[in-house]
């Protein structure tokens, strides 16, 4: 049996499967079946109040899951699907409450990855899929990251190579006016606005539709975090922070932005170069690309890699503040937030 046939047969029998998308790997289950979706929450250790994104194979399938497919949704889906844009719309009764954390809205996207699309077509049902990592840990941009986080808890990972975008989809709510970015991602606001819609970047104070569910729990400050303490420092201060931590006898990782990093190569850990990983008198250095799409593609691999060395602290240079970096800055800010 082919891997794809194996995956779709597991999904049809109510199990979960990890699969590649263009953003990060997802942990999928039949979105229309409550018991299947419950297995996602169990495998990830995800709290029930955090709703899931539903993945569809085309616009038609998305329309059939909502009660109010708006002209804005149509325009955005035509422009950006398949692609890294999740649209939050009013759900219809086909979607069990477990997917939406009891809320009346649902996030839907069509992933731009041949394996994800082939899997969706083979299953003939939509797949609810959060990122395929243990809750609160770094998202996976390779199959190896999925295995490192969920081995023994899921039956199968489809390996489609490193994800090309590298950070999770932009989440845009269309149930508010103007539309709101709930999570910045690969598609920035200015590009969305080219579809003729107005986009706000901040959260409204009240939940949409007046429901008492978290607006977008992915926006909770602690998320996507490595186990190692991560410090974000301005470009001018990062090297100094690294030196002073080394003087204190700490084992230090250093995510540095470098103009010399080659663009466009895969974000596999085998290719990513780390200087001095086991040498305590100098930092373990990862050079990150200067260009934001290349940086995003390598972000989680760099965090996974540095987190795998027994370091005490990772110092990361803050990326530029321009809007094109918003998704990356958002993930780094969360990774740098600790509860203690
Ligand atoms: O790129 C992605 O979006 C990846 C791949 C696998 O598609 N998926 C992903 O899922 O990042 P997850 O579960 O890690 O993040 C889903 C985000 C969370 O921030 C969640 O709160 C938000 O989407 N979300 C889901 N449904 C929502 C809803 N009805 N209203 C508001 N936010 C919602
Ligand atoms: Mg996630």
Tab-separated table of C-alpha atoms and ligand atoms in Angstrom:
chain	number	residue	atom	x	y	z
A	1	UNK	CA	0.000	0.000	0.000
A	2	UNK	CA	1.298	3.498	-0.787
A	3	UNK	CA	1.965	5.880	2.092
A	4	UNK	CA	-0.908	8.061	0.891
A	5	UNK	CA	-3.334	5.110	0.818
A	6	UNK	CA	-2.137	4.084	4.288
A	7	UNK	CA	-2.687	7.642	5.566
A	8	UNK	CA	-6.171	7.985	4.118
A	9	UNK	CA	-7.181	4.563	5.431
A	10	UNK	CA	-6.008	5.548	8.946
A	11	UNK	CA	-7.965	8.808	8.676
A	12	UNK	CA	-11.075	7.018	7.395
A	13	UNK	CA	-10.925	4.643	10.342
A	14	UNK	CA	-10.909	7.617	12.753
A	15	UNK	CA	-7.186	7.946	13.483
A	16	UNK	CA	-4.783	10.905	13.224
A	17	UNK	CA	-1.969	11.371	10.668
A	18	UNK	CA	0.745	14.036	10.454
A	19	UNK	CA	1.203	15.525	6.988
A	20	UNK	CA	3.217	18.320	5.348
A	21	UNK	CA	1.757	21.669	4.348
A	22	UNK	CA	3.531	24.693	2.911
A	23	UNK	CA	3.588	26.369	6.360
A	24	UNK	CA	4.322	23.712	8.989
A	25	UNK	CA	3.422	20.028	9.419
A	26	UNK	CA	-0.178	19.466	10.538
A	27	UNK	CA	-1.706	16.724	12.679
A	28	UNK	CA	-4.891	15.845	10.817
A	29	UNK	CA	-8.137	14.052	11.602
A	30	UNK	CA	-11.611	13.937	10.028
A	31	UNK	CA	-12.981	17.395	10.854
A	32	UNK	CA	-16.570	16.156	10.687
A	33	UNK	CA	-16.091	13.420	13.297
A	34	UNK	CA	-15.899	14.388	16.955
A	35	UNK	CA	-14.142	11.218	18.150
A	36	UNK	CA	-11.407	11.578	15.508
A	37	UNK	CA	-10.790	15.225	16.393
A	38	UNK	CA	-10.595	14.314	20.098
A	39	UNK	CA	-7.501	12.212	19.230
A	40	UNK	CA	-5.704	15.357	17.994
A	41	UNK	CA	-6.237	17.079	21.342
A	42	UNK	CA	-5.085	13.945	23.196
A	43	UNK	CA	-1.916	13.443	21.102
A	44	UNK	CA	-0.865	17.094	21.407
A	45	UNK	CA	-1.936	17.628	25.002
A	46	UNK	CA	-3.831	20.632	23.615
A	47	UNK	CA	-6.373	22.433	25.819
A	48	UNK	CA	-9.976	22.010	24.590
A	49	UNK	CA	-10.496	25.779	24.436
A	50	UNK	CA	-8.017	26.203	21.557
A	51	UNK	CA	-9.928	25.819	18.237
A	52	UNK	CA	-8.483	24.039	15.182
A	53	UNK	CA	-8.044	25.090	11.552
A	54	UNK	CA	-9.971	23.010	8.997
A	55	UNK	CA	-8.104	22.127	5.800
A	56	UNK	CA	-10.065	21.774	2.570
A	57	UNK	CA	-9.140	20.745	-0.975
A	58	UNK	CA	-10.925	23.656	-2.687
A	59	UNK	CA	-13.218	26.683	-2.309
A	60	UNK	CA	-16.339	24.604	-2.909
A	61	UNK	CA	-15.587	22.423	0.123
A	62	UNK	CA	-14.995	25.529	2.283
A	63	UNK	CA	-18.295	27.051	1.205
A	64	UNK	CA	-20.068	23.885	2.347
A	65	UNK	CA	-18.739	24.275	5.907
A	66	UNK	CA	-19.822	27.883	6.524
A	67	UNK	CA	-23.187	29.536	7.008
A	68	UNK	CA	-22.051	32.856	5.557
A	69	UNK	CA	-19.499	32.588	2.740
A	70	UNK	CA	-19.041	36.313	2.076
A	71	UNK	CA	-17.869	38.108	-1.098
A	72	UNK	CA	-14.674	38.974	0.845
A	73	UNK	CA	-14.099	35.275	1.557
A	74	UNK	CA	-14.613	34.466	-2.123
A	75	UNK	CA	-12.186	37.191	-3.259
A	76	UNK	CA	-9.507	36.221	-0.720
A	77	UNK	CA	-9.832	32.493	-1.379
A	78	UNK	CA	-9.601	33.053	-5.136
A	79	UNK	CA	-6.508	35.202	-4.663
A	80	UNK	CA	-4.604	33.217	-2.015
A	81	UNK	CA	-5.760	29.569	-2.045
A	82	UNK	CA	-4.169	27.165	-2.080
A	83	UNK	CA	-1.965	29.124	0.290
A	84	UNK	CA	-1.064	30.203	3.839
A	85	UNK	CA	-4.256	32.135	4.659
A	86	UNK	CA	-6.824	30.847	7.193
A	87	UNK	CA	-10.210	32.571	6.995
A	88	UNK	CA	-12.418	32.758	10.113
A	89	UNK	CA	-16.108	32.633	9.162
A	90	UNK	CA	-19.453	31.597	10.674
A	91	UNK	CA	-19.608	27.807	10.789
A	92	UNK	CA	-22.568	25.639	9.870
A	93	UNK	CA	-23.959	22.616	11.713
A	94	UNK	CA	-21.740	20.079	9.869
A	95	UNK	CA	-18.772	21.052	12.051
A	96	UNK	CA	-18.736	19.508	15.517
A	97	UNK	CA	-18.203	21.895	18.424
A	98	UNK	CA	-14.933	20.209	19.414
A	99	UNK	CA	-13.239	21.720	16.310
A	100	UNK	CA	-14.236	25.293	17.140
A	101	UNK	CA	-13.896	25.050	20.948
A	102	UNK	CA	-17.655	25.484	21.184
A	103	UNK	CA	-17.613	28.728	19.186
A	104	UNK	CA	-19.788	29.754	16.256
A	105	UNK	CA	-16.866	30.555	13.963
A	106	UNK	CA	-14.428	28.307	12.128
A	107	UNK	CA	-10.974	28.860	10.637
A	108	UNK	CA	-10.563	27.290	7.168
A	109	UNK	CA	-7.730	27.118	4.683
A	110	UNK	CA	-6.665	25.246	1.556
A	111	UNK	CA	-3.002	24.220	1.933
A	112	UNK	CA	-0.539	24.698	-0.921
A	113	UNK	CA	1.255	21.369	-0.758
A	114	UNK	CA	0.849	18.471	-3.194
A	115	UNK	CA	0.880	15.835	-0.414
A	116	UNK	CA	-1.720	17.696	1.678
A	117	UNK	CA	-3.966	18.206	-1.348
A	118	UNK	CA	-3.599	14.572	-2.467
A	119	UNK	CA	-4.468	13.422	1.057
A	120	UNK	CA	-7.552	15.674	1.218
A	121	UNK	CA	-8.731	14.389	-2.167
A	122	UNK	CA	-8.136	10.770	-1.164
A	123	UNK	CA	-10.095	11.163	2.098
A	124	UNK	CA	-12.990	13.133	0.590
A	125	UNK	CA	-13.563	14.857	3.938
A	126	UNK	CA	-11.990	18.011	5.397
A	127	UNK	CA	-9.128	17.628	7.870
A	128	UNK	CA	-8.922	19.508	11.146
A	129	UNK	CA	-5.199	20.032	11.683
A	130	UNK	CA	-3.192	22.046	14.172
A	131	UNK	CA	0.576	22.129	13.962
A	132	UNK	CA	1.977	18.632	14.608
A	133	UNK	CA	3.827	19.320	17.864
A	134	UNK	CA	3.177	18.814	21.560
A	135	UNK	CA	1.134	21.769	22.815
A	136	UNK	CA	3.302	24.825	23.624
A	137	UNK	CA	6.433	23.440	21.972
A	138	UNK	CA	8.109	24.688	18.759
A	139	UNK	CA	6.123	24.018	15.574
A	140	UNK	CA	7.507	21.422	13.117
A	141	UNK	CA	8.854	22.415	9.708
A	142	UNK	CA	10.284	18.953	8.941
A	143	UNK	CA	9.027	15.390	9.466
A	144	UNK	CA	11.921	14.862	11.904
A	145	UNK	CA	10.575	17.705	14.084
A	146	UNK	CA	7.182	15.933	14.203
A	147	UNK	CA	8.791	12.664	15.268
A	148	UNK	CA	10.904	14.421	17.913
A	149	UNK	CA	7.744	15.854	19.457
A	150	UNK	CA	5.041	13.198	18.889
A	151	UNK	CA	6.836	9.852	18.438
A	152	UNK	CA	4.817	7.055	20.021
A	153	UNK	CA	1.678	9.205	20.171
A	154	UNK	CA	0.663	9.117	16.484
A	155	UNK	CA	0.634	6.237	13.972
A	156	UNK	CA	2.087	7.922	10.850
A	157	UNK	CA	3.949	10.968	9.520
A	158	UNK	CA	3.909	11.622	5.767
A	159	UNK	CA	7.316	13.100	4.914
A	160	UNK	CA	7.042	15.829	2.270
A	161	UNK	CA	10.402	17.449	2.973
A	162	UNK	CA	10.987	20.820	4.660
A	163	UNK	CA	8.049	23.268	4.582
A	164	UNK	CA	8.585	26.134	2.155
A	165	UNK	CA	6.969	28.952	4.189
A	166	UNK	CA	8.161	27.757	7.594
A	167	UNK	CA	5.742	29.702	9.827
A	168	UNK	CA	2.021	29.137	10.338
A	169	UNK	CA	-0.660	30.675	8.120
A	170	UNK	CA	-1.942	34.213	8.490
A	171	UNK	CA	-5.279	33.934	10.385
A	172	UNK	CA	-7.807	36.525	9.208
A	173	UNK	CA	-11.226	36.967	10.807
A	174	UNK	CA	-13.980	37.963	8.384
A	175	UNK	CA	-16.697	38.017	11.067
A	176	UNK	CA	-15.547	41.430	12.275
A	177	UNK	CA	-15.672	44.677	10.360
A	178	UNK	CA	-13.097	45.573	9.298
A	179	UNK	CA	-11.491	42.155	8.878
A	180	UNK	CA	-8.877	41.429	11.551
A	181	UNK	CA	-5.549	39.642	11.484
A	182	UNK	CA	-5.689	37.306	14.487
A	183	UNK	CA	-2.254	35.832	13.778
A	184	UNK	CA	0.329	37.436	11.472
A	185	UNK	CA	1.883	34.978	9.040
A	186	UNK	CA	3.411	34.556	5.596
A	187	UNK	CA	0.841	36.847	3.891
A	188	UNK	CA	1.123	40.404	5.270
A	189	UNK	CA	-1.823	42.834	5.687
A	190	UNK	CA	-0.748	45.047	2.782
A	191	UNK	CA	-0.963	42.107	0.370
A	192	UNK	CA	-4.420	41.065	1.693
A	193	UNK	CA	-5.642	44.623	1.153
A	194	UNK	CA	-4.872	44.342	-2.544
A	195	UNK	CA	-8.128	42.335	-2.716
A	196	UNK	CA	-9.977	45.539	-1.896
A	197	UNK	CA	-10.719	44.710	1.744
A	198	UNK	CA	-9.722	46.766	4.748
A	199	UNK	CA	-7.646	44.850	7.304
A	200	UNK	CA	-7.065	45.738	10.956
A	201	UNK	CA	-4.077	44.362	12.833
A	202	UNK	CA	-5.336	44.494	16.415
A	203	UNK	CA	-7.898	42.500	18.375
A	204	UNK	CA	-11.289	43.922	19.262
A	205	UNK	CA	-11.874	44.010	23.031
A	206	UNK	CA	-14.878	41.682	22.786
A	207	UNK	CA	-15.127	38.214	21.308
A	208	UNK	CA	-16.731	38.100	17.905
A	209	UNK	CA	-20.360	36.990	18.001
A	210	UNK	CA	-20.316	37.668	21.741
A	211	UNK	CA	-19.228	34.113	22.573
A	212	UNK	CA	-17.128	33.579	25.624
A	213	UNK	CA	-14.276	31.725	23.920
A	214	UNK	CA	-10.712	32.962	23.537
A	215	UNK	CA	-10.562	35.164	20.446
A	216	UNK	CA	-7.593	33.324	19.048
A	217	UNK	CA	-5.722	31.325	21.614
A	218	UNK	CA	-2.685	31.151	19.353
A	219	UNK	CA	-2.241	34.737	20.480
A	220	UNK	CA	-1.646	33.758	24.073
A	221	UNK	CA	1.780	35.135	24.968
A	222	UNK	CA	3.427	31.802	25.746
A	223	UNK	CA	3.389	29.614	22.665
A	224	UNK	CA	5.820	27.993	20.266
A	225	UNK	CA	8.518	28.099	22.939
A	226	UNK	CA	11.775	26.153	23.045
A	227	UNK	CA	12.734	24.517	26.346
A	228	UNK	CA	15.871	26.673	26.537
A	229	UNK	CA	15.466	30.270	27.715
A	230	UNK	CA	15.348	32.572	24.669
A	231	UNK	CA	16.440	36.228	24.897
A	232	UNK	CA	15.595	38.668	22.080
A	233	UNK	CA	18.121	41.462	21.780
A	234	UNK	CA	18.535	44.428	19.459
A	235	UNK	CA	21.105	43.799	16.721
A	236	UNK	CA	23.578	46.191	18.396
A	237	UNK	CA	23.286	44.526	21.810
A	238	UNK	CA	23.096	40.847	20.927
A	239	UNK	CA	26.852	40.199	20.603
A	240	UNK	CA	27.507	42.008	23.883
A	241	UNK	CA	24.826	39.942	25.668
A	242	UNK	CA	26.409	36.758	24.299
A	243	UNK	CA	29.874	37.792	25.566
A	244	UNK	CA	28.656	38.688	29.024
A	245	UNK	CA	26.709	35.403	29.374
A	246	UNK	CA	29.833	33.470	28.320
A	247	UNK	CA	31.840	35.357	30.941
A	248	UNK	CA	29.278	34.198	33.518
A	249	UNK	CA	30.132	30.627	32.473
A	250	UNK	CA	26.828	29.994	30.665
A	251	UNK	CA	26.409	27.723	27.642
A	252	UNK	CA	25.042	30.068	25.005
A	253	UNK	CA	23.305	29.753	21.610
A	254	UNK	CA	23.324	32.697	19.221
A	255	UNK	CA	20.824	33.215	16.363
A	256	UNK	CA	22.501	35.865	14.277
A	257	UNK	CA	21.307	37.558	11.092
A	258	UNK	CA	23.965	37.310	8.438
A	259	UNK	CA	24.154	38.833	4.982
A	260	UNK	CA	26.350	35.942	3.921
A	261	UNK	CA	23.773	33.213	4.498
A	262	UNK	CA	22.772	31.582	1.221
A	263	UNK	CA	19.173	32.162	0.250
A	264	UNK	CA	16.764	29.484	-0.779
A	265	UNK	CA	18.396	26.380	0.643
A	266	UNK	CA	16.374	23.847	2.558
A	267	UNK	CA	15.730	24.298	6.257
A	268	UNK	CA	16.971	20.821	7.101
A	269	UNK	CA	19.194	20.548	10.131
A	270	UNK	CA	21.759	18.631	8.099
A	271	UNK	CA	22.332	21.690	5.932
A	272	UNK	CA	22.004	24.340	8.600
A	273	UNK	CA	25.448	25.209	9.894
A	274	UNK	CA	26.064	25.541	13.591
A	275	UNK	CA	29.466	26.707	14.724
A	276	UNK	CA	30.855	25.437	18.034
A	277	UNK	CA	27.827	23.397	19.160
A	278	UNK	CA	29.669	21.592	21.956
A	279	UNK	CA	32.303	24.186	22.825
A	280	UNK	CA	31.392	25.983	26.049
A	281	UNK	CA	33.863	28.835	25.646
A	282	UNK	CA	32.178	30.143	22.478
A	283	UNK	CA	28.511	30.391	21.517
A	284	UNK	CA	26.722	27.830	19.326
A	285	UNK	CA	26.014	30.119	16.365
A	286	UNK	CA	23.258	29.783	13.756
A	287	UNK	CA	23.428	32.330	10.955
A	288	UNK	CA	19.948	33.290	9.778
A	289	UNK	CA	19.175	34.809	6.363
A	290	UNK	CA	18.666	38.559	5.998
A	291	UNK	CA	15.701	38.092	3.707
A	292	UNK	CA	12.386	37.454	5.577
A	293	UNK	CA	10.926	34.566	3.543
A	294	UNK	CA	14.231	32.664	3.789
A	295	UNK	CA	14.429	33.514	7.515
A	296	UNK	CA	10.867	32.234	8.140
A	297	UNK	CA	11.631	28.999	6.339
A	298	UNK	CA	14.524	28.305	8.712
A	299	UNK	CA	13.136	29.754	11.936
A	300	UNK	CA	11.738	26.616	13.560
A	301	UNK	CA	14.633	24.438	12.366
A	302	UNK	CA	17.061	26.876	14.030
A	303	UNK	CA	15.084	26.822	17.286
A	304	UNK	CA	14.750	23.023	17.233
A	305	UNK	CA	18.458	22.662	16.551
A	306	UNK	CA	19.667	25.055	19.248
A	307	UNK	CA	17.155	23.575	21.694
A	308	UNK	CA	18.678	20.137	21.086
A	309	UNK	CA	22.100	21.200	22.438
A	310	UNK	CA	22.227	21.325	26.168
A	311	UNK	CA	22.392	25.141	26.285
A	312	UNK	CA	21.341	27.430	29.120
A	313	UNK	CA	20.275	30.389	27.029
A	314	UNK	CA	19.715	31.295	23.371
A	315	UNK	CA	20.308	34.911	22.342
A	316	UNK	CA	18.421	35.911	19.195
A	317	UNK	CA	18.942	39.100	17.234
A	318	UNK	CA	15.662	40.982	16.869
A	319	UNK	CA	14.629	41.152	13.214
A	320	UNK	CA	13.741	44.523	11.612
A	321	UNK	CA	10.408	46.096	12.638
A	322	UNK	CA	8.982	46.474	9.107
A	323	UNK	CA	5.537	44.822	8.432
A	324	UNK	CA	6.983	42.083	6.228
A	325	UNK	CA	8.689	40.670	9.376
A	326	UNK	CA	5.469	40.721	11.501
A	327	UNK	CA	4.857	36.938	11.446
A	328	UNK	CA	8.477	36.169	12.369
A	329	UNK	CA	8.577	38.824	15.112
A	330	UNK	CA	5.308	37.435	16.528
A	331	UNK	CA	6.742	33.880	16.756
A	332	UNK	CA	10.027	35.103	18.267
A	333	UNK	CA	8.234	37.236	20.862
A	334	UNK	CA	6.173	34.222	21.950
A	335	UNK	CA	9.220	31.941	21.983
A	336	UNK	CA	10.984	34.497	24.177
A	337	UNK	CA	8.134	34.703	26.689
A	338	UNK	CA	8.494	32.430	29.671
A	339	UNK	CA	6.156	31.766	32.532
A	340	UNK	CA	8.839	31.881	35.188
B	1	LIG	O1	-0.324	27.075	8.926
B	1	LIG	C1	-1.148	26.701	9.749
B	1	LIG	O2	-2.152	27.385	10.053
B	1	LIG	C2	-0.923	25.347	10.411
B	1	LIG	C3	-0.992	24.270	9.332
B	1	LIG	C4	-0.950	22.868	9.885
B	1	LIG	O3	-2.131	24.462	8.546
B	1	LIG	N1	-1.878	25.098	11.446
B	1	LIG	C5	-1.814	25.746	12.638
B	1	LIG	O4	-2.763	25.331	13.548
B	1	LIG	O5	-1.010	26.606	12.901
B	1	LIG	P1	-2.686	25.684	15.102
B	1	LIG	O6	-3.756	24.904	15.727
B	1	LIG	O7	-1.328	25.463	15.601
B	1	LIG	O8	-3.108	27.190	15.131
B	1	LIG	C6	-4.436	27.537	14.851
B	1	LIG	C7	-4.627	28.991	15.148
B	1	LIG	C8	-4.653	29.221	16.638
B	1	LIG	O9	-4.045	30.469	16.893
B	1	LIG	C9	-6.151	29.254	16.909
B	1	LIG	O10	-6.479	29.940	18.065
B	1	LIG	C10	-6.661	29.950	15.674
B	1	LIG	O11	-5.889	29.417	14.631
B	1	LIG	N2	-8.085	29.641	15.413
B	1	LIG	C11	-8.615	28.479	15.027
B	1	LIG	N3	-9.962	28.571	14.907
B	1	LIG	C12	-10.289	29.838	15.232
B	1	LIG	C13	-11.511	30.563	15.330
B	1	LIG	N4	-12.683	29.994	15.067
B	1	LIG	N5	-11.464	31.845	15.709
B	1	LIG	C14	-10.275	32.437	15.971
B	1	LIG	N6	-9.085	31.823	15.912
B	1	LIG	C15	-9.070	30.531	15.560
B	2	LIG	MG1	0.423	25.453	16.737
